[in-house]
Coordinates of C-alpha atoms in Angstrom, one line a residue:
M30 CA 6.7 16.7 63.4
P31 CA 10.5 16.6 62.3
P32 CA 12.6 19.2 64.0
I33 CA 13.3 22.5 62.0
K34 CA 16.7 22.4 60.3
Q35 CA 18.7 25.3 61.9
I36 CA 22.1 25.0 60.2
D37 CA 21.9 24.9 56.4
K38 CA 24.4 23.8 53.8
Q39 CA 25.4 27.4 52.9
Q40 CA 26.1 28.2 56.7
I41 CA 28.2 25.2 56.8
I42 CA 30.2 26.2 53.7
E43 CA 30.6 29.8 54.9
K44 CA 31.9 28.7 58.4
A45 CA 34.2 26.0 56.9
Y46 CA 35.7 28.5 54.4
E47 CA 36.3 31.0 57.1
I48 CA 38.3 28.3 59.1
V49 CA 40.2 27.3 56.0
R50 CA 41.0 30.8 55.0
S51 CA 42.4 31.9 58.3
E52 CA 43.9 28.5 59.6
G53 CA 44.3 26.2 56.7
Y54 CA 42.4 23.1 55.5
P55 CA 44.2 20.8 58.0
S56 CA 42.4 22.8 60.8
L57 CA 39.0 21.8 59.4
T58 CA 37.4 18.7 61.0
A59 CA 33.7 17.9 61.4
R60 CA 33.9 18.4 65.2
R61 CA 35.8 21.7 64.9
L62 CA 33.2 22.9 62.3
A63 CA 30.3 21.8 64.6
K64 CA 31.7 23.6 67.4
E65 CA 32.1 26.9 65.4
L66 CA 28.5 26.5 64.3
N67 CA 27.3 25.6 67.7
C68 CA 25.8 22.4 66.6
S69 CA 26.5 18.7 66.5
T70 CA 28.2 17.0 63.4
Q71 CA 24.7 15.7 62.3
P72 CA 23.8 18.9 60.1
I73 CA 27.2 18.6 58.5
Y74 CA 26.7 15.0 57.5
Q75 CA 23.2 15.6 56.5
S76 CA 24.4 18.3 54.1
F77 CA 27.5 16.4 52.9
A78 CA 28.1 12.7 52.4
D79 CA 31.6 13.2 53.9
M80 CA 34.3 15.8 54.5
K81 CA 35.8 15.3 50.9
E82 CA 32.4 16.5 49.5
L83 CA 32.7 19.7 51.7
K84 CA 36.3 20.0 50.6
D85 CA 35.4 19.9 47.0
E86 CA 32.9 22.7 47.5
L87 CA 35.6 24.8 49.4
I88 CA 38.0 24.3 46.3
K89 CA 35.4 25.5 43.9
R90 CA 34.7 28.5 46.1
A91 CA 38.3 29.2 46.4
Q92 CA 38.8 28.9 42.8
I93 CA 36.0 31.3 42.1
N94 CA 37.4 33.8 44.6
M95 CA 40.9 33.6 43.2
L96 CA 39.5 34.4 39.8
R97 CA 37.5 37.4 41.2
Y98 CA 40.7 38.6 42.7
I99 CA 42.8 38.1 39.5
T100 CA 40.1 39.9 37.4
N101 CA 39.6 42.7 40.0
T102 CA 43.3 43.5 40.7
S103 CA 44.9 43.0 37.2
D104 CA 47.1 45.7 36.1
K105 CA 45.2 47.1 33.0
D106 CA 48.7 48.6 31.6
L107 CA 50.0 45.0 31.0
P108 CA 49.1 42.4 28.5
K109 CA 46.1 40.5 29.9
E110 CA 48.0 37.2 30.5
L111 CA 51.0 38.8 32.2
S112 CA 48.7 40.8 34.3
C113 CA 46.7 37.7 35.4
I114 CA 49.8 35.9 36.3
L115 CA 50.9 38.9 38.4
A116 CA 47.6 38.9 40.2
Y117 CA 47.7 35.1 40.6
I118 CA 51.2 35.5 42.5
Q119 CA 49.7 38.2 44.7
F120 CA 46.7 36.1 45.5
A121 CA 49.0 33.1 46.4
R122 CA 50.8 35.6 48.8
E123 CA 47.8 37.3 50.3
E124 CA 45.6 34.2 50.6
K125 CA 48.2 31.5 51.5
N126 CA 45.8 29.0 52.8
L127 CA 43.3 29.3 50.1
F128 CA 46.0 29.0 47.5
Q129 CA 47.4 26.1 49.3
L130 CA 44.0 24.3 49.4
I131 CA 43.6 24.8 45.6
F132 CA 47.2 23.8 44.6
T133 CA 47.7 20.9 47.0
S134 CA 44.3 19.4 46.3
G135 CA 44.9 19.0 42.5
G136 CA 42.3 21.7 42.2
L137 CA 44.6 24.1 40.4
D138 CA 43.1 23.7 36.8
F139 CA 44.0 26.6 34.5
N140 CA 41.7 25.5 31.9
A141 CA 38.8 25.5 34.4
I142 CA 40.0 28.9 35.7
N143 CA 40.1 30.2 32.1
D144 CA 36.6 28.9 31.5
L145 CA 35.2 30.3 34.7
G146 CA 36.4 33.8 33.9
T147 CA 35.5 33.7 30.4
M148 CA 38.7 35.6 29.8
N149 CA 39.2 34.2 26.2
M150 CA 43.0 33.5 26.9
N151 CA 45.1 30.6 27.0
M152 CA 47.5 30.9 29.9
D153 CA 51.1 30.2 28.7
I154 CA 52.4 27.0 30.5
N155 CA 55.9 28.6 30.7
M156 CA 54.5 31.5 32.6
I157 CA 52.5 29.3 34.9
V158 CA 55.6 27.3 35.7
Y159 CA 57.6 30.4 36.2
A160 CA 55.0 32.0 38.4
N161 CA 54.5 29.0 40.5
G162 CA 58.3 28.9 41.2
I163 CA 58.0 32.4 42.4
V164 CA 55.0 31.4 44.5
M165 CA 56.7 28.4 46.0
M166 CA 60.0 30.2 46.7
Q167 CA 58.2 32.8 48.6
A168 CA 56.0 30.3 50.3
F169 CA 59.0 28.4 51.7
Q170 CA 60.7 31.7 52.5
S171 CA 63.6 30.9 50.2
I172 CA 63.5 34.3 48.4
E173 CA 61.8 37.6 49.4
L174 CA 60.9 39.8 46.5
S175 CA 59.2 43.2 46.4
D176 CA 56.1 43.6 44.2
D177 CA 58.1 45.7 41.6
K178 CA 60.9 43.1 41.4
I179 CA 58.3 40.3 40.7
K180 CA 56.6 42.5 38.1
A181 CA 59.9 43.2 36.5
M182 CA 60.8 39.5 36.4
L183 CA 57.4 38.6 35.0
I184 CA 57.6 41.1 32.3
N185 CA 61.2 39.9 31.4
A186 CA 60.0 36.3 31.4
Y187 CA 56.9 37.0 29.3
N188 CA 59.0 38.9 26.7
L189 CA 61.5 36.1 26.5
F190 CA 58.8 33.3 26.2
A191 CA 56.9 35.4 23.7
S192 CA 60.1 35.7 21.5
N193 CA 60.6 32.0 21.6
K194 CA 57.2 31.0 20.1

């Protein structure tokens, strides 16, 4: 009789997600994950063909969590697109490691994010580029902006981009 599988795929994803969220994707290795799960690497490689497959699962989960964050923290007093961009910037600041996983993996697909949320909107590429500029400047500590300043800058940019359509 084969041994009973003690570590399942979902447990592996959960633990890997915790590691990535707190320490970043470079900290995640099969050995580190196995140690955290108190098992060998065998259950990991039985559940996933390789670490890239696990990374793809983590990216999907991070995107879904980013979408939830955006929809749950959006400012209802602002236009939907502007509110989502503001929440996107907040997510990037509060969940740096998850945002980095999504952004640096090529997993940042606004069409997919729009589709996941069924928000029925098209994110303006100008606002996306502008928001990512703010995110990157904050990530590299080139600029420090308050939430109110970011909001004012985004409203101004939104109005300028809207008037140029």
